[in-house]
PDB file of C-alpha atoms in Angstrom:
ATOM      1  CA  MET A   1     -79.527 -12.670 -22.165  1.00 79.00           C
ATOM      2  CA  THR A   2     -82.083 -10.813 -19.836  1.00 91.00           C
ATOM      3  CA  GLU A   3     -81.024  -9.790 -16.388  1.00 86.00           C
ATOM      4  CA  GLU A   4     -83.278 -12.402 -14.708  1.00 90.00           C
ATOM      5  CA  LYS A   5     -81.652 -15.123 -16.784  1.00 92.00           C
ATOM      6  CA  GLU A   6     -78.276 -13.916 -16.183  1.00 93.00           C
ATOM      7  CA  ALA A   7     -78.868 -13.871 -12.353  1.00 95.00           C
ATOM      8  CA  GLU A   8     -80.142 -17.640 -12.668  1.00 95.00           C
ATOM      9  CA  GLU A   9     -77.171 -18.742 -14.576  1.00 96.00           C
ATOM     10  CA  ARG A  10     -74.756 -16.825 -12.051  1.00 96.00           C
ATOM     11  CA  LYS A  11     -76.358 -18.860  -9.160  1.00 97.00           C
ATOM     12  CA  ARG A  12     -76.194 -22.007 -11.150  1.00 97.00           C
ATOM     13  CA  VAL A  13     -72.405 -21.656 -12.002  1.00 97.00           C
ATOM     14  CA  PHE A  14     -71.647 -20.473  -8.449  1.00 97.00           C
ATOM     15  CA  GLU A  15     -73.351 -23.799  -7.121  1.00 97.00           C
ATOM     16  CA  LEU A  16     -71.153 -25.724  -9.707  1.00 98.00           C
ATOM     17  CA  LEU A  17     -67.955 -24.279  -8.025  1.00 98.00           C
ATOM     18  CA  THR A  18     -68.970 -25.611  -4.612  1.00 98.00           C
ATOM     19  CA  ARG A  19     -66.475 -28.355  -4.621  1.00 97.00           C
ATOM     20  CA  GLU A  20     -63.654 -26.054  -5.750  1.00 97.00           C
ATOM     21  CA  ARG A  21     -64.578 -23.536  -2.838  1.00 97.00           C
ATOM     22  CA  GLN A  22     -64.562 -26.338  -0.278  1.00 97.00           C
ATOM     23  CA  LEU A  23     -60.936 -27.212  -1.444  1.00 98.00           C
ATOM     24  CA  HIS A  24     -59.964 -23.712  -1.452  1.00 97.00           C
ATOM     25  CA  ASP A  25     -61.126 -23.201   2.173  1.00 97.00           C
ATOM     26  CA  LYS A  26     -58.766 -26.105   2.964  1.00 97.00           C
ATOM     27  CA  GLY A  27     -55.755 -24.123   1.329  1.00 97.00           C
ATOM     28  CA  ILE A  28     -55.698 -26.171  -1.763  1.00 97.00           C
ATOM     29  CA  LEU A  29     -55.922 -23.368  -4.280  1.00 95.00           C
ATOM     30  CA  LEU A  30     -54.957 -24.936  -7.690  1.00 98.00           C
ATOM     31  CA  VAL A  31     -57.829 -27.363  -8.131  1.00 98.00           C
ATOM     32  CA  GLY A  32     -57.853 -28.876 -11.826  1.00 98.00           C
ATOM     33  CA  GLY A  33     -60.886 -30.727 -13.323  1.00 98.00           C
ATOM     34  CA  VAL A  34     -60.193 -33.312 -15.783  1.00 98.00           C
ATOM     35  CA  ASP A  35     -62.334 -34.753 -18.549  1.00 98.00           C
ATOM     36  CA  GLU A  36     -62.290 -36.266 -22.106  1.00 98.00           C
ATOM     37  CA  ALA A  37     -64.080 -36.270 -25.272  1.00 98.00           C
ATOM     38  CA  GLY A  38     -63.805 -39.193 -27.974  1.00 98.00           C
ATOM     39  CA  ARG A  39     -63.531 -42.627 -26.063  1.00 98.00           C
ATOM     40  CA  GLY A  40     -66.270 -44.092 -28.211  1.00 98.00           C
ATOM     41  CA  PRO A  41     -65.655 -43.027 -31.771  1.00 98.00           C
ATOM     42  CA  LEU A  42     -64.231 -45.414 -34.599  1.00 98.00           C
ATOM     43  CA  ALA A  43     -61.947 -42.759 -35.874  1.00 98.00           C
ATOM     44  CA  GLY A  44     -59.779 -39.796 -34.643  1.00 98.00           C
ATOM     45  CA  PRO A  45     -58.157 -39.173 -31.397  1.00 98.00           C
ATOM     46  CA  VAL A  46     -59.122 -39.216 -27.773  1.00 98.00           C
ATOM     47  CA  VAL A  47     -58.879 -35.561 -26.479  1.00 98.00           C
ATOM     48  CA  ALA A  48     -58.585 -34.764 -22.684  1.00 98.00           C
ATOM     49  CA  SER A  49     -58.408 -31.351 -20.909  1.00 98.00           C
ATOM     50  CA  CYS A  50     -57.534 -30.097 -17.385  1.00 98.00           C
ATOM     51  CA  VAL A  51     -58.675 -26.677 -16.242  1.00 98.00           C
ATOM     52  CA  ILE A  52     -58.251 -24.690 -13.060  1.00 98.00           C
ATOM     53  CA  LEU A  53     -60.829 -21.964 -12.196  1.00 98.00           C
ATOM     54  CA  PRO A  54     -60.914 -19.184  -9.960  1.00 97.00           C
ATOM     55  CA  ASP A  55     -63.529 -18.735  -7.046  1.00 93.00           C
ATOM     56  CA  ASP A  56     -65.383 -15.870  -9.049  1.00 94.00           C
ATOM     57  CA  PHE A  57     -65.356 -17.695 -12.473  1.00 97.00           C
ATOM     58  CA  PHE A  58     -68.405 -17.170 -14.444  1.00 98.00           C
ATOM     59  CA  VAL A  59     -69.319 -18.259 -18.011  1.00 97.00           C
ATOM     60  CA  PRO A  60     -73.072 -18.639 -18.758  1.00 96.00           C
ATOM     61  CA  TYR A  61     -74.247 -21.954 -19.889  1.00 96.00           C
ATOM     62  CA  LEU A  62     -71.276 -23.810 -18.340  1.00 98.00           C
ATOM     63  CA  ASN A  63     -72.247 -27.443 -18.050  1.00 97.00           C
ATOM     64  CA  ASP A  64     -71.440 -30.890 -19.176  1.00 96.00           C
ATOM     65  CA  SER A  65     -70.536 -30.614 -22.833  1.00 97.00           C
ATOM     66  CA  LYS A  66     -73.126 -33.116 -24.004  1.00 95.00           C
ATOM     67  CA  LYS A  67     -75.691 -30.567 -22.388  1.00 97.00           C
ATOM     68  CA  VAL A  68     -74.439 -27.475 -24.374  1.00 97.00           C
ATOM     69  CA  THR A  69     -75.394 -26.885 -27.982  1.00 97.00           C
ATOM     70  CA  ALA A  70     -72.376 -26.885 -30.526  1.00 97.00           C
ATOM     71  CA  ARG A  71     -72.860 -23.372 -31.064  1.00 97.00           C
ATOM     72  CA  ARG A  72     -72.716 -22.219 -27.312  1.00 98.00           C
ATOM     73  CA  ARG A  73     -69.691 -24.626 -26.796  1.00 98.00           C
ATOM     74  CA  GLU A  74     -67.897 -22.530 -29.418  1.00 98.00           C
ATOM     75  CA  GLU A  75     -68.937 -19.294 -27.954  1.00 97.00           C
ATOM     76  CA  ILE A  76     -67.839 -20.141 -24.474  1.00 98.00           C
ATOM     77  CA  PHE A  77     -64.627 -21.985 -25.472  1.00 98.00           C
ATOM     78  CA  PRO A  78     -62.684 -18.852 -25.572  1.00 98.00           C
ATOM     79  CA  LEU A  79     -64.260 -17.501 -22.377  1.00 98.00           C
ATOM     80  CA  ILE A  80     -63.240 -20.642 -20.578  1.00 98.00           C
ATOM     81  CA  ILE A  81     -59.595 -20.302 -21.437  1.00 98.00           C
ATOM     82  CA  SER A  82     -59.387 -16.534 -20.907  1.00 98.00           C
ATOM     83  CA  GLY A  83     -61.138 -16.900 -17.416  1.00 98.00           C
ATOM     84  CA  ALA A  84     -59.240 -19.889 -16.263  1.00 98.00           C
ATOM     85  CA  ILE A  85     -56.172 -19.732 -14.028  1.00 98.00           C
ATOM     86  CA  SER A  86     -54.617 -22.357 -16.243  1.00 98.00           C
ATOM     87  CA  ALA A  87     -55.817 -24.760 -18.891  1.00 98.00           C
ATOM     88  CA  GLY A  88     -54.275 -27.682 -20.783  1.00 98.00           C
ATOM     89  CA  VAL A  89     -55.411 -30.080 -23.599  1.00 98.00           C
ATOM     90  CA  GLY A  90     -53.821 -33.273 -24.547  1.00 98.00           C
ATOM     91  CA  LEU A  91     -54.550 -36.212 -26.939  1.00 98.00           C
ATOM     92  CA  ALA A  92     -53.738 -39.665 -27.783  1.00 98.00           C
ATOM     93  CA  THR A  93     -53.761 -40.884 -31.573  1.00 98.00           C
ATOM     94  CA  PRO A  94     -55.566 -43.805 -32.936  1.00 98.00           C
ATOM     95  CA  GLU A  95     -52.190 -45.632 -33.225  1.00 98.00           C
ATOM     96  CA  GLU A  96     -51.818 -45.216 -29.498  1.00 98.00           C
ATOM     97  CA  ILE A  97     -55.308 -46.247 -28.922  1.00 98.00           C
ATOM     98  CA  ASP A  98     -54.738 -49.559 -30.864  1.00 98.00           C
ATOM     99  CA  SER A  99     -51.333 -50.173 -29.105  1.00 98.00           C
ATOM    100  CA  ILE A 100     -52.317 -49.628 -25.368  1.00 98.00           C
ATOM    101  CA  ASN A 101     -56.059 -49.687 -25.636  1.00 98.00           C
ATOM    102  CA  ILE A 102     -58.607 -46.892 -25.248  1.00 98.00           C
ATOM    103  CA  LEU A 103     -58.596 -46.578 -21.345  1.00 97.00           C
ATOM    104  CA  ASN A 104     -54.822 -46.333 -21.239  1.00 98.00           C
ATOM    105  CA  ALA A 105     -54.902 -43.921 -24.100  1.00 98.00           C
ATOM    106  CA  THR A 106     -57.498 -41.917 -22.369  1.00 98.00           C
ATOM    107  CA  TYR A 107     -55.241 -41.691 -19.203  1.00 98.00           C
ATOM    108  CA  LEU A 108     -52.244 -40.851 -21.450  1.00 98.00           C
ATOM    109  CA  ALA A 109     -54.187 -37.841 -23.063  1.00 98.00           C
ATOM    110  CA  MET A 110     -55.214 -36.661 -19.589  1.00 98.00           C
ATOM    111  CA  LYS A 111     -51.594 -36.809 -18.437  1.00 98.00           C
ATOM    112  CA  ARG A 112     -50.557 -34.626 -21.515  1.00 98.00           C
ATOM    113  CA  SER A 113     -53.315 -32.223 -20.904  1.00 98.00           C
ATOM    114  CA  ILE A 114     -51.889 -31.553 -17.262  1.00 98.00           C
ATOM    115  CA  SER A 115     -48.294 -31.491 -18.685  1.00 97.00           C
ATOM    116  CA  SER A 116     -49.194 -28.766 -21.233  1.00 97.00           C
ATOM    117  CA  MET A 117     -50.339 -26.382 -18.383  1.00 98.00           C
ATOM    118  CA  SER A 118     -48.506 -23.286 -17.593  1.00 96.00           C
ATOM    119  CA  ARG A 119     -49.479 -23.682 -13.954  1.00 97.00           C
ATOM    120  CA  LYS A 120     -50.021 -27.339 -12.580  1.00 97.00           C
ATOM    121  CA  PRO A 121     -52.773 -28.231 -10.327  1.00 98.00           C
ATOM    122  CA  ASP A 122     -52.186 -29.355  -6.723  1.00 97.00           C
ATOM    123  CA  TYR A 123     -55.332 -31.413  -6.601  1.00 98.00           C
ATOM    124  CA  LEU A 124     -57.419 -33.139  -9.464  1.00 98.00           C
ATOM    125  CA  ILE A 125     -61.148 -33.733  -9.607  1.00 98.00           C
ATOM    126  CA  ASN A 126     -61.785 -36.281 -12.381  1.00 97.00           C
ATOM    127  CA  ASP A 127     -64.930 -37.265 -14.155  1.00 96.00           C
ATOM    128  CA  ALA A 128     -65.450 -40.951 -12.818  1.00 94.00           C
ATOM    129  CA  VAL A 129     -61.667 -42.107 -13.240  1.00 96.00           C
ATOM    130  CA  HIS A 130     -58.543 -42.373 -11.317  1.00 96.00           C
ATOM    131  CA  ILE A 131     -55.416 -41.556 -13.336  1.00 97.00           C
ATOM    132  CA  SER A 132     -52.618 -43.686 -12.224  1.00 92.00           C
ATOM    133  CA  GLY A 133     -48.887 -42.643 -12.200  1.00 93.00           C
ATOM    134  CA  LEU A 134     -49.530 -38.985 -10.974  1.00 96.00           C
ATOM    135  CA  ASP A 135     -47.953 -37.508  -7.977  1.00 95.00           C
ATOM    136  CA  ILE A 136     -51.044 -35.299  -7.447  1.00 97.00           C
ATOM    137  CA  GLU A 137     -53.840 -35.997  -4.915  1.00 98.00           C
ATOM    138  CA  GLN A 138     -57.088 -36.638  -6.873  1.00 98.00           C
ATOM    139  CA  GLU A 139     -60.724 -37.676  -6.446  1.00 98.00           C
ATOM    140  CA  SER A 140     -63.365 -39.020  -8.990  1.00 98.00           C
ATOM    141  CA  ILE A 141     -66.737 -37.953  -9.176  1.00 98.00           C
ATOM    142  CA  VAL A 142     -69.321 -39.762 -11.206  1.00 97.00           C
ATOM    143  CA  LYS A 143     -70.916 -37.583 -13.688  1.00 95.00           C
ATOM    144  CA  GLY A 144     -68.714 -34.693 -12.510  1.00 96.00           C
ATOM    145  CA  ASP A 145     -69.042 -32.887 -15.747  1.00 96.00           C
ATOM    146  CA  ALA A 146     -72.628 -31.961 -14.732  1.00 97.00           C
ATOM    147  CA  LYS A 147     -71.693 -31.252 -11.057  1.00 97.00           C
ATOM    148  CA  VAL A 148     -68.425 -29.611 -10.855  1.00 98.00           C
ATOM    149  CA  ALA A 149     -67.361 -26.402 -12.745  1.00 98.00           C
ATOM    150  CA  CYS A 150     -63.812 -27.208 -13.518  1.00 98.00           C
ATOM    151  CA  ILE A 151     -64.720 -30.655 -14.911  1.00 98.00           C
ATOM    152  CA  ALA A 152     -67.664 -29.164 -17.028  1.00 98.00           C
ATOM    153  CA  ALA A 153     -64.975 -26.574 -18.189  1.00 98.00           C
ATOM    154  CA  ALA A 154     -62.530 -29.487 -19.199  1.00 98.00           C
ATOM    155  CA  SER A 155     -65.349 -31.325 -21.026  1.00 98.00           C
ATOM    156  CA  ILE A 156     -66.073 -28.353 -23.144  1.00 98.00           C
ATOM    157  CA  LEU A 157     -62.431 -27.575 -24.067  1.00 98.00           C
ATOM    158  CA  ALA A 158     -61.811 -31.357 -25.045  1.00 98.00           C
ATOM    159  CA  LYS A 159     -64.882 -31.660 -26.904  1.00 98.00           C
ATOM    160  CA  VAL A 160     -64.502 -28.343 -29.122  1.00 98.00           C
ATOM    161  CA  THR A 161     -60.982 -29.347 -29.822  1.00 98.00           C
ATOM    162  CA  ARG A 162     -61.764 -32.785 -30.885  1.00 98.00           C
ATOM    163  CA  ASP A 163     -64.563 -31.585 -33.061  1.00 98.00           C
ATOM    164  CA  HIS A 164     -62.343 -29.132 -34.673  1.00 98.00           C
ATOM    165  CA  ILE A 165     -59.905 -32.020 -35.593  1.00 98.00           C
ATOM    166  CA  MET A 166     -62.631 -34.092 -36.923  1.00 98.00           C
ATOM    167  CA  GLU A 167     -64.084 -31.141 -39.016  1.00 98.00           C
ATOM    168  CA  TYR A 168     -60.660 -30.562 -40.674  1.00 98.00           C
ATOM    169  CA  TYR A 169     -60.556 -34.178 -41.640  1.00 98.00           C
ATOM    170  CA  ASP A 170     -64.120 -33.736 -43.121  1.00 98.00           C
ATOM    171  CA  ARG A 171     -62.837 -31.097 -45.408  1.00 98.00           C
ATOM    172  CA  LEU A 172     -60.126 -33.428 -46.639  1.00 98.00           C
ATOM    173  CA  ILE A 173     -62.301 -36.505 -47.030  1.00 97.00           C
ATOM    174  CA  PRO A 174     -65.933 -35.268 -47.160  1.00 98.00           C
ATOM    175  CA  GLU A 175     -67.301 -38.654 -48.378  1.00 97.00           C
ATOM    176  CA  TYR A 176     -66.953 -39.937 -44.777  1.00 98.00           C
ATOM    177  CA  ARG A 177     -69.263 -37.296 -43.525  1.00 98.00           C
ATOM    178  CA  PHE A 178     -67.032 -36.628 -40.293  1.00 98.00           C
ATOM    179  CA  ILE A 179     -68.856 -33.296 -39.979  1.00 97.00           C
ATOM    180  CA  LYS A 180     -72.023 -35.024 -39.146  1.00 97.00           C
ATOM    181  CA  HIS A 181     -70.952 -38.071 -36.823  1.00 98.00           C
ATOM    182  CA  LYS A 182     -67.487 -36.741 -35.689  1.00 98.00           C
ATOM    183  CA  GLY A 183     -66.325 -40.327 -36.063  1.00 98.00           C
ATOM    184  CA  TYR A 184     -68.870 -41.937 -33.687  1.00 98.00           C
ATOM    185  CA  PRO A 185     -70.228 -45.458 -34.686  1.00 97.00           C
ATOM    186  CA  THR A 186     -73.533 -44.619 -36.226  1.00 97.00           C
ATOM    187  CA  ARG A 187     -75.214 -47.023 -38.851  1.00 96.00           C
ATOM    188  CA  GLU A 188     -74.433 -44.429 -41.496  1.00 97.00           C
ATOM    189  CA  HIS A 189     -70.828 -44.275 -40.535  1.00 97.00           C
ATOM    190  CA  TYR A 190     -70.359 -48.195 -40.561  1.00 96.00           C
ATOM    191  CA  GLU A 191     -71.798 -47.984 -44.212  1.00 95.00           C
ATOM    192  CA  LEU A 192     -69.413 -45.354 -45.101  1.00 96.00           C
ATOM    193  CA  VAL A 193     -66.432 -47.266 -43.880  1.00 95.00           C
ATOM    194  CA  GLU A 194     -67.576 -50.409 -45.691  1.00 93.00           C
ATOM    195  CA  LYS A 195     -68.185 -48.460 -48.840  1.00 93.00           C
ATOM    196  CA  TYR A 196     -64.863 -46.358 -48.917  1.00 94.00           C
ATOM    197  CA  GLY A 197     -62.477 -48.383 -46.748  1.00 94.00           C
ATOM    198  CA  ILE A 198     -60.462 -47.781 -43.490  1.00 96.00           C
ATOM    199  CA  LEU A 199     -58.565 -44.731 -43.289  1.00 97.00           C
ATOM    200  CA  PRO A 200     -55.344 -44.292 -41.215  1.00 96.00           C
ATOM    201  CA  ILE A 201     -57.027 -42.238 -38.638  1.00 98.00           C
ATOM    202  CA  TYR A 202     -59.287 -45.191 -37.791  1.00 98.00           C
ATOM    203  CA  ARG A 203     -58.948 -47.332 -34.690  1.00 98.00           C
ATOM    204  CA  ARG A 204     -58.482 -50.695 -36.130  1.00 96.00           C
ATOM    205  CA  SER A 205     -59.206 -52.098 -32.569  1.00 97.00           C
ATOM    206  CA  PHE A 206     -62.640 -50.744 -32.827  1.00 98.00           C
ATOM    207  CA  LEU A 207     -63.110 -52.400 -36.130  1.00 97.00           C
ATOM    208  CA  SER A 208     -61.668 -55.797 -35.612  1.00 95.00           C
ATOM    209  CA  LYS A 209     -64.835 -57.626 -35.105  1.00 93.00           C
ATOM    210  CA  ARG A 210     -66.251 -56.402 -38.518  1.00 92.00           C
ATOM    211  CA  ILE A 211     -63.001 -57.248 -40.106  1.00 93.00           C
ATOM    212  CA  GLU A 212     -63.084 -60.783 -38.676  1.00 92.00           C
ATOM    213  CA  GLU A 213     -66.700 -61.126 -39.814  1.00 91.00           C
ATOM    214  CA  GLY A 214     -65.836 -60.041 -43.391  1.00 90.00           C
ATOM    215  CA  ARG A 215     -67.841 -57.001 -43.379  1.00 86.00           C
ATOM    216  CA  LEU A 216     -64.716 -54.780 -43.886  1.00 90.00           C
ATOM    217  CA  MET A 217     -61.768 -55.237 -45.843  1.00 86.00           C
ATOM    218  CA  ALA A 218     -58.697 -55.266 -43.799  1.00 81.00           C
ATOM    219  CA  GLU A 219     -56.563 -53.474 -46.041  1.00 84.00           C
ATOM    220  CA  GLU A 220     -56.109 -49.616 -45.318  1.00 87.00           C
ATOM    221  CA  ARG A 221     -56.984 -46.992 -47.770  1.00 91.00           C
ATOM    222  CA  ARG A 222     -53.862 -45.357 -48.303  1.00 90.00           C
ATOM    223  CA  MET A 223     -54.009 -41.494 -47.639  1.00 93.00           C
ATOM    224  CA  ASP A 224     -51.588 -39.096 -46.136  1.00 95.00           C
ATOM    225  CA  LEU A 225     -53.508 -37.317 -43.612  1.00 97.00           C
ATOM    226  CA  PRO A 226     -52.388 -34.502 -41.103  1.00 97.00           C
ATOM    227  CA  ASP A 227     -51.212 -35.772 -37.644  1.00 97.00           C
ATOM    228  CA  PRO A 228     -53.877 -34.778 -34.998  1.00 98.00           C
ATOM    229  CA  PHE A 229     -51.299 -33.386 -32.958  1.00 98.00           C
ATOM    230  CA  ASP A 230     -50.493 -30.762 -35.753  1.00 98.00           C
ATOM    231  CA  LEU A 231     -54.139 -30.083 -36.057  1.00 98.00           C
ATOM    232  CA  ALA A 232     -54.752 -29.510 -32.344  1.00 98.00           C
ATOM    233  CA  ASP A 233     -51.621 -27.159 -32.263  1.00 97.00           C
ATOM    234  CA  ASP A 234     -52.981 -25.129 -35.313  1.00 97.00           C
ATOM    235  CA  PHE A 235     -56.377 -24.681 -33.522  1.00 98.00           C
ATOM    236  CA  LEU A 236     -55.187 -24.207 -29.878  1.00 98.00           C
ATOM    237  CA  GLY A 237     -52.093 -22.016 -30.806  1.00 96.00           C
ATOM    238  CA  LYS A 238     -54.318 -18.794 -31.003  1.00 95.00           C
ATOM    239  CA  TYR A 239     -55.507 -19.416 -27.511  1.00 96.00           C
ATOM    240  CA  GLY A 240     -52.020 -19.738 -26.036  1.00 96.00           C
ATOM    241  CA  ILE A 241     -52.311 -23.579 -25.436  1.00 96.00           C
ATOM    242  CA  THR A 242     -49.461 -25.970 -26.882  1.00 94.00           C
ATOM    243  CA  VAL A 243     -50.102 -29.556 -27.170  1.00 95.00           C
ATOM    244  CA  VAL A 244     -47.460 -31.975 -25.341  1.00 92.00           C
ATOM    245  CA  ARG A 245     -46.624 -34.996 -27.481  1.00 91.00           C
TER     246      ARG A 245
END
């Protein structure tokens, strides 16, 4: 990166920290940004993260995870964790998604991400949601992952963690091509499920319409697949993050 480009990035990231600085000026020092990855896929967990950043935080290319390439997400993932005051990751399983619905499962993953943090936030800034049942003041910002640094950081931690889980499943069952679609509902993915069957890691509630229409066999393809909590722990353990169940 050239000096000019780095200066531009520092200015951009500094501006992303505006809301955090406003709260810090009011004496609210531990401001956690919360975001998730994986609400829409047919398979795999929904993963959430909460991140508290210092005023002088800088990582180049910090942004909404959807606006950062996969390679750069991998590069800045450890930099976010090492530069953060505290960071946590949580998830909810496909079984939990089917049991309590995807919205409530997302909130559950978010609460677990906060519970896993070494230092808990005094205030939360969430990406377009309000998390009920928390005794923490919070605000919701629409498209916050592109506007607020701590939410952007959380979006990247959640996305990278979830991608690693799905890539592990891809190594076990490559015919489903999770490496390509990460479980999202593409045409090819639907065709693969119709061809090979429903795995235990699928969200049956997301497939119920196709089952009712006769386009999918309701019977599950029996396979003993790793628990996503174990996969998340294996990946995050080397960064000092433990997943709360």
